[in-house]
Amino acid sequence: MEQVFIVALLCVLSAWGQRIPDVKGVETTYRTETELTLEWEIVQDNRSYIYILKRNEIESGQITVSENETKVTHQVSHLMPGMNHMFTLFTSLDDRRSEGFNFSSKTIPSRVEVTVEGQTETNIMLKWKKDQRDHTYELQRDKMEPELITNGDTQVEHTVDSLSPGTKYFFTLTTVFGDLKSSAYPFQGATVPPAIQINSTISRTETSITLEWIRQKEDYTFQLKYNSVVEKITKPETIVVYVVQGLSPGTGYTFRLVTVFEELNSVESNYRDYTVPSQVDSVSVLSANDTSVNLQWNAVPGLENNNYRYILKYNSIVSEELFAVNNVVKYHVPKLIPATNYNFTLYTKFYEERSSGLTFSHMTSLSNVTEVRVTRLVTELTVEWNKLNNDDIYNYTLLRSDGTEKNFTGSSHGDVISYRYQPLKPGTVHSFTLFTVSNNVRNFGYSFKSITTLNNIGRGKNDSIDNNVVRLQDLYPGESYTVSLFYDLDSEMLHQCSHRLTLVPNTVTRLYCKYHSGGNGLEVMWEFPYGIVDVVQVDVNQKPFNIYNNNSEEKGMQKVTGLQVAQ
């Protein structure tokens, strides 16, 4: 026994004097972001050794080896992710230790969270915080080749460009530290959708506008803005047809169409259009005649009615554009045909939009000839009149009481139209009606009468009225009278004939004689009679003596000489 003890003691003493060896190497068998699992070979297969791991001047507890272990395994926790950690591993026995085996091992880097800072139609701007300066990153988009990102100190800002508008992209970001990679951080981002233009206006009414545009992708929705209204449109059709309702007539609207995708709004596309204006309520006729009419109507009310214009259409004629003055429009329609019914349509126009149109009609009048002149003779009547309004558009029909008609074309005559009726019976009344004719329509006509004259041959009679004989009384003897015969035709005195009649003068009164010249002469004396006496003739022995009346009141006297006494 003593020999054995001595040998054992010699062995211990021999070992005591030797240097304790270090491990030959350390292998990291497993790692996470905060843990490392280390493994090394048992030094000299001596399970009496214990091990001490030092990091950052902090030593771990004793690491022992069990009888069944072939390698030493040790887990280091509470480490910082994505760092290269420096270690020293000591082999120890009886308070003695080796010089220490220095090694390093890396923890897996943490994955970072990415925020989308902004988008355009072709770019997505990304941002994330960088844990360590020596970290790099791999950005992968939709299983494409990863992009290596090495820029940035403490913060990374990266723009993904050359993308398609209005598209959703799926990304993963991996932190790279040496040959280690973090777990991938998945995220998604979308580009701004494109601005879609409204193609056209399908239809318009007074209160609605129907718009059309093309949806480029099924998952696009839209916002339509106008005035202070925002309408959300989610129709699934490729060709979007949308009716904007509740609008005001005759009003311009600016529509702003926004494409919406993944809560991202495109820039606005603007589209200007107009509702149909309302039609005029009514039209008044201010004045009218055979060939023209003056119309008036009130302007259509509206926010933009100062820009309203009006167009009047009739037959194939379209007026120029008319504007309201003080909210009233007046228009003179000329060159109409008398006795014609005209159908008018009045449109309200706003920019290029017309109202449905107010339809109304107007019948032009057909005036009468108001004055006819008749030249009367014994056996004929000549009727003449001035052409109505001095216009060739009128024709005429002259109807005689016996039913005969005579037609006249106005354009074939001058300013005065005349017609002679002959032969007619003297002193006969004739009735006529002169019709104005236009568009094959007669007016109610201008009626008149006339009478042929009588012969001026004959002598008047001074007698009482008997069998168309007129007795004229209380006349002045010896006076000359012009007697005219008039025909009272409908209160119009028509001259028939005239006669110049001289009445027989009165006989002289108080006629007496006196001798004169010793009986060889006479003085014949008298008083001038009542009435007109131009000459008193005294006949003596068939010799006349004329004594002219000088209109004096003196007595008349004639001396006759050369007579024989008692003859």
mmCIF file of C-alpha atoms in Angstrom, residues 305-524:
data_model
loop_
_atom_site.group_PDB
_atom_site.id
_atom_site.type_symbol
_atom_site.label_atom_id
_atom_site.label_comp_id
_atom_site.label_asym_id
_atom_site.label_seq_id
_atom_site.Cartn_x
_atom_site.Cartn_y
_atom_site.Cartn_z
ATOM 1 C CA ASN A 305 -77.943 82.550 -67.276
ATOM 2 C CA ASN A 306 -75.814 85.483 -68.371
ATOM 3 C CA ASN A 307 -74.136 82.966 -70.655
ATOM 4 C CA TYR A 308 -77.399 81.594 -72.007
ATOM 5 C CA ARG A 309 -78.149 82.196 -75.647
ATOM 6 C CA TYR A 310 -81.375 81.631 -77.526
ATOM 7 C CA ILE A 311 -82.002 80.269 -81.004
ATOM 8 C CA LEU A 312 -85.352 80.523 -82.779
ATOM 9 C CA LYS A 313 -86.056 78.019 -85.510
ATOM 10 C CA TYR A 314 -88.980 78.061 -87.932
ATOM 11 C CA ASN A 315 -89.381 76.310 -91.236
ATOM 12 C CA SER A 316 -85.784 75.845 -92.351
ATOM 13 C CA ILE A 317 -84.675 79.172 -90.926
ATOM 14 C CA VAL A 318 -82.468 79.380 -87.844
ATOM 15 C CA SER A 319 -81.946 82.732 -86.192
ATOM 16 C CA GLU A 320 -78.644 84.033 -84.977
ATOM 17 C CA GLU A 321 -77.841 83.504 -81.308
ATOM 18 C CA LEU A 322 -79.824 85.922 -79.169
ATOM 19 C CA PHE A 323 -78.880 87.349 -75.777
ATOM 20 C CA ALA A 324 -81.042 88.692 -72.989
ATOM 21 C CA VAL A 325 -80.949 92.347 -72.023
ATOM 22 C CA ASN A 326 -82.132 92.952 -68.470
ATOM 23 C CA ASN A 327 -83.399 89.356 -68.436
ATOM 24 C CA VAL A 328 -85.660 89.959 -71.439
ATOM 25 C CA VAL A 329 -85.177 88.851 -75.034
ATOM 26 C CA LYS A 330 -86.939 90.577 -77.932
ATOM 27 C CA TYR A 331 -86.806 89.387 -81.518
ATOM 28 C CA HIS A 332 -88.320 90.624 -84.750
ATOM 29 C CA VAL A 333 -89.223 87.872 -87.212
ATOM 30 C CA PRO A 334 -89.444 89.395 -90.713
ATOM 31 C CA LYS A 335 -90.350 88.229 -94.215
ATOM 32 C CA LEU A 336 -93.262 86.014 -93.282
ATOM 33 C CA ILE A 337 -96.023 85.005 -95.645
ATOM 34 C CA PRO A 338 -99.478 86.396 -94.816
ATOM 35 C CA ALA A 339 -102.205 83.983 -93.749
ATOM 36 C CA THR A 340 -99.640 81.306 -92.892
ATOM 37 C CA ASN A 341 -99.305 79.245 -89.753
ATOM 38 C CA TYR A 342 -95.719 79.118 -88.567
ATOM 39 C CA ASN A 343 -94.411 76.567 -86.104
ATOM 40 C CA PHE A 344 -91.563 77.940 -84.012
ATOM 41 C CA THR A 345 -89.134 76.138 -81.729
ATOM 42 C CA LEU A 346 -87.201 78.242 -79.242
ATOM 43 C CA TYR A 347 -84.024 76.687 -77.866
ATOM 44 C CA THR A 348 -82.022 77.772 -74.864
ATOM 45 C CA LYS A 349 -78.329 77.254 -75.571
ATOM 46 C CA PHE A 350 -75.562 76.967 -72.984
ATOM 47 C CA TYR A 351 -72.156 76.442 -74.527
ATOM 48 C CA GLU A 352 -72.893 73.626 -76.976
ATOM 49 C CA GLU A 353 -75.925 72.269 -75.146
ATOM 50 C CA ARG A 354 -79.475 73.032 -76.280
ATOM 51 C CA SER A 355 -82.670 72.687 -74.340
ATOM 52 C CA SER A 356 -85.406 70.413 -75.605
ATOM 53 C CA GLY A 357 -87.028 73.494 -77.068
ATOM 54 C CA LEU A 358 -90.302 75.301 -76.532
ATOM 55 C CA THR A 359 -92.648 74.788 -79.476
ATOM 56 C CA PHE A 360 -95.316 77.362 -80.298
ATOM 57 C CA SER A 361 -97.159 78.563 -83.383
ATOM 58 C CA HIS A 362 -98.233 81.858 -84.857
ATOM 59 C CA MET A 363 -100.676 82.568 -87.661
ATOM 60 C CA THR A 364 -99.876 85.620 -89.693
ATOM 61 C CA SER A 365 -102.782 87.898 -90.532
ATOM 62 C CA LEU A 366 -104.123 88.809 -93.960
ATOM 63 C CA SER A 367 -105.043 92.471 -94.123
ATOM 64 C CA ASN A 368 -107.772 94.081 -96.162
ATOM 65 C CA VAL A 369 -107.356 96.780 -98.733
ATOM 66 C CA THR A 370 -108.778 99.740 -96.850
ATOM 67 C CA GLU A 371 -109.371 102.180 -99.672
ATOM 68 C CA VAL A 372 -110.813 101.723 -103.132
ATOM 69 C CA ARG A 373 -111.272 104.473 -105.696
ATOM 70 C CA VAL A 374 -114.057 104.217 -108.269
ATOM 71 C CA THR A 375 -114.203 106.351 -111.390
ATOM 72 C CA ARG A 376 -117.859 106.442 -112.470
ATOM 73 C CA LEU A 377 -119.224 107.042 -115.912
ATOM 74 C CA VAL A 378 -122.627 106.473 -117.416
ATOM 75 C CA THR A 379 -121.925 102.958 -118.639
ATOM 76 C CA GLU A 380 -118.731 101.975 -116.861
ATOM 77 C CA LEU A 381 -117.016 101.828 -113.499
ATOM 78 C CA THR A 382 -113.246 101.747 -113.064
ATOM 79 C CA VAL A 383 -112.118 100.292 -109.727
ATOM 80 C CA GLU A 384 -108.549 100.911 -108.577
ATOM 81 C CA TRP A 385 -106.606 100.413 -105.358
ATOM 82 C CA ASN A 386 -103.071 100.725 -104.093
ATOM 83 C CA LYS A 387 -101.127 97.506 -103.724
ATOM 84 C CA LEU A 388 -101.301 96.490 -100.046
ATOM 85 C CA ASN A 389 -98.153 97.563 -98.192
ATOM 86 C CA ASN A 390 -96.643 98.046 -101.629
ATOM 87 C CA ASP A 391 -95.739 94.350 -101.422
ATOM 88 C CA ASP A 392 -95.847 91.938 -104.353
ATOM 89 C CA ILE A 393 -96.600 89.076 -101.982
ATOM 90 C CA TYR A 394 -100.336 89.790 -102.065
ATOM 91 C CA ASN A 395 -102.779 88.686 -104.724
ATOM 92 C CA TYR A 396 -106.328 89.959 -105.095
ATOM 93 C CA THR A 397 -109.774 88.787 -106.134
ATOM 94 C CA LEU A 398 -112.471 91.316 -107.090
ATOM 95 C CA LEU A 399 -115.930 89.846 -106.686
ATOM 96 C CA ARG A 400 -118.929 91.536 -108.314
ATOM 97 C CA SER A 401 -122.439 91.147 -106.937
ATOM 98 C CA ASP A 402 -123.463 89.080 -109.949
ATOM 99 C CA GLY A 403 -120.908 86.436 -108.838
ATOM 100 C CA THR A 404 -118.236 87.165 -111.408
ATOM 101 C CA GLU A 405 -114.658 87.242 -110.113
ATOM 102 C CA LYS A 406 -111.512 88.806 -111.413
ATOM 103 C CA ASN A 407 -108.162 87.628 -110.074
ATOM 104 C CA PHE A 408 -105.032 89.778 -109.896
ATOM 105 C CA THR A 409 -101.451 88.683 -109.256
ATOM 106 C CA GLY A 410 -99.717 91.381 -107.260
ATOM 107 C CA SER A 411 -96.279 90.803 -108.737
ATOM 108 C CA SER A 412 -97.682 91.381 -112.237
ATOM 109 C CA HIS A 413 -98.888 94.896 -111.528
ATOM 110 C CA GLY A 414 -97.396 98.175 -110.502
ATOM 111 C CA ASP A 415 -98.144 100.079 -107.329
ATOM 112 C CA VAL A 416 -101.760 100.664 -108.422
ATOM 113 C CA ILE A 417 -104.077 97.942 -109.653
ATOM 114 C CA SER A 418 -107.217 98.847 -111.631
ATOM 115 C CA TYR A 419 -110.033 97.147 -113.473
ATOM 116 C CA ARG A 420 -112.776 98.554 -115.687
ATOM 117 C CA TYR A 421 -116.326 97.178 -115.772
ATOM 118 C CA GLN A 422 -118.244 97.933 -118.974
ATOM 119 C CA PRO A 423 -120.801 98.224 -120.490
ATOM 120 C CA LEU A 424 -123.090 98.936 -117.553
ATOM 121 C CA LYS A 425 -126.544 100.421 -117.286
ATOM 122 C CA PRO A 426 -126.657 104.094 -116.313
ATOM 123 C CA GLY A 427 -127.740 104.929 -112.802
ATOM 124 C CA THR A 428 -127.365 101.351 -111.574
ATOM 125 C CA VAL A 429 -125.929 100.336 -108.193
ATOM 126 C CA HIS A 430 -123.229 97.644 -108.241
ATOM 127 C CA SER A 431 -121.821 95.815 -105.159
ATOM 128 C CA PHE A 432 -118.232 94.573 -104.958
ATOM 129 C CA THR A 433 -115.945 92.732 -102.519
ATOM 130 C CA LEU A 434 -112.185 93.010 -102.863
ATOM 131 C CA PHE A 435 -110.371 90.079 -101.271
ATOM 132 C CA THR A 436 -106.700 90.002 -100.353
ATOM 133 C CA VAL A 437 -105.280 86.567 -101.204
ATOM 134 C CA SER A 438 -102.110 84.917 -99.910
ATOM 135 C CA ASN A 439 -101.066 81.318 -99.546
ATOM 136 C CA ASN A 440 -104.366 80.344 -101.211
ATOM 137 C CA VAL A 441 -106.230 81.981 -98.361
ATOM 138 C CA ARG A 442 -108.721 84.830 -98.764
ATOM 139 C CA ASN A 443 -109.328 87.340 -96.065
ATOM 140 C CA PHE A 444 -112.885 88.393 -95.206
ATOM 141 C CA GLY A 445 -112.715 91.098 -97.861
ATOM 142 C CA TYR A 446 -113.382 94.796 -98.261
ATOM 143 C CA SER A 447 -116.935 95.423 -99.492
ATOM 144 C CA PHE A 448 -118.074 98.553 -101.269
ATOM 145 C CA LYS A 449 -120.756 99.790 -103.680
ATOM 146 C CA SER A 450 -120.833 102.220 -106.521
ATOM 147 C CA ILE A 451 -123.297 103.476 -109.110
ATOM 148 C CA THR A 452 -123.040 104.477 -112.728
ATOM 149 C CA THR A 453 -123.898 108.081 -113.501
ATOM 150 C CA LEU A 454 -126.898 109.447 -115.462
ATOM 151 C CA ASN A 455 -126.908 111.424 -118.684
ATOM 152 C CA ASN A 456 -126.541 115.190 -118.130
ATOM 153 C CA ILE A 457 -129.029 115.829 -121.004
ATOM 154 C CA GLY A 458 -132.467 117.087 -120.008
ATOM 155 C CA ARG A 459 -134.068 119.953 -118.260
ATOM 156 C CA GLY A 460 -135.016 120.477 -114.727
ATOM 157 C CA LYS A 461 -138.485 120.760 -113.488
ATOM 158 C CA ASN A 462 -139.765 123.032 -110.795
ATOM 159 C CA ASP A 463 -142.525 120.981 -109.364
ATOM 160 C CA SER A 464 -143.434 118.888 -106.381
ATOM 161 C CA ILE A 465 -141.898 115.396 -105.924
ATOM 162 C CA ASP A 466 -143.998 113.038 -107.885
ATOM 163 C CA ASN A 467 -142.801 110.005 -109.747
ATOM 164 C CA ASN A 468 -139.142 110.875 -109.194
ATOM 165 C CA VAL A 469 -139.838 114.526 -110.037
ATOM 166 C CA VAL A 470 -138.494 117.117 -107.554
ATOM 167 C CA ARG A 471 -140.306 120.363 -106.891
ATOM 168 C CA LEU A 472 -137.956 123.186 -105.904
ATOM 169 C CA GLN A 473 -139.565 126.104 -104.065
ATOM 170 C CA ASP A 474 -138.699 129.496 -102.603
ATOM 171 C CA LEU A 475 -136.195 130.230 -105.275
ATOM 172 C CA TYR A 476 -135.105 133.665 -106.419
ATOM 173 C CA PRO A 477 -136.782 134.711 -109.671
ATOM 174 C CA GLY A 478 -134.436 135.239 -112.509
ATOM 175 C CA GLU A 479 -131.583 133.507 -110.740
ATOM 176 C CA SER A 480 -129.511 130.763 -112.365
ATOM 177 C CA TYR A 481 -129.125 127.542 -110.353
ATOM 178 C CA THR A 482 -126.960 124.462 -110.823
ATOM 179 C CA VAL A 483 -129.050 121.447 -109.900
ATOM 180 C CA SER A 484 -127.081 118.227 -109.179
ATOM 181 C CA LEU A 485 -128.442 114.779 -108.600
ATOM 182 C CA PHE A 486 -126.639 112.638 -105.985
ATOM 183 C CA TYR A 487 -127.226 109.021 -105.110
ATOM 184 C CA ASP A 488 -127.060 108.312 -101.390
ATOM 185 C CA LEU A 489 -125.285 104.972 -101.345
ATOM 186 C CA ASP A 490 -124.579 103.709 -97.861
ATOM 187 C CA SER A 491 -124.267 107.271 -96.559
ATOM 188 C CA GLU A 492 -121.956 108.153 -99.393
ATOM 189 C CA MET A 493 -123.254 110.840 -101.732
ATOM 190 C CA LEU A 494 -122.463 109.782 -105.280
ATOM 191 C CA HIS A 495 -122.874 112.460 -107.976
ATOM 192 C CA GLN A 496 -125.092 111.366 -110.812
ATOM 193 C CA CYS A 497 -125.637 114.465 -113.000
ATOM 194 C CA SER A 498 -125.835 118.274 -112.909
ATOM 195 C CA HIS A 499 -128.019 120.848 -114.754
ATOM 196 C CA ARG A 500 -127.746 124.643 -114.955
ATOM 197 C CA LEU A 501 -131.243 126.150 -114.611
ATOM 198 C CA THR A 502 -132.273 129.840 -114.798
ATOM 199 C CA LEU A 503 -135.636 130.826 -113.355
ATOM 200 C CA VAL A 504 -138.055 133.068 -115.270
ATOM 201 C CA PRO A 505 -137.750 136.640 -113.893
ATOM 202 C CA ASN A 506 -140.718 138.447 -112.455
ATOM 203 C CA THR A 507 -142.826 140.874 -114.549
ATOM 204 C CA VAL A 508 -142.170 144.540 -113.916
ATOM 205 C CA THR A 509 -144.683 146.249 -111.706
ATOM 206 C CA ARG A 510 -146.357 149.653 -111.802
ATOM 207 C CA LEU A 511 -145.782 150.096 -115.487
ATOM 208 C CA TYR A 512 -147.123 153.428 -116.846
ATOM 209 C CA CYS A 513 -146.469 155.919 -119.662
ATOM 210 C CA LYS A 514 -146.310 159.713 -120.008
ATOM 211 C CA TYR A 515 -146.298 161.871 -123.118
ATOM 212 C CA HIS A 516 -143.058 163.376 -123.948
ATOM 213 C CA SER A 517 -141.753 165.811 -126.568
ATOM 214 C CA GLY A 518 -145.066 167.525 -127.309
ATOM 215 C CA GLY A 519 -146.884 164.324 -127.953
ATOM 216 C CA ASN A 520 -144.217 162.995 -130.269
ATOM 217 C CA GLY A 521 -142.741 160.777 -127.596
ATOM 218 C CA LEU A 522 -143.393 158.681 -124.553
ATOM 219 C CA GLU A 523 -141.746 158.097 -121.236
ATOM 220 C CA VAL A 524 -142.265 154.510 -120.214
#
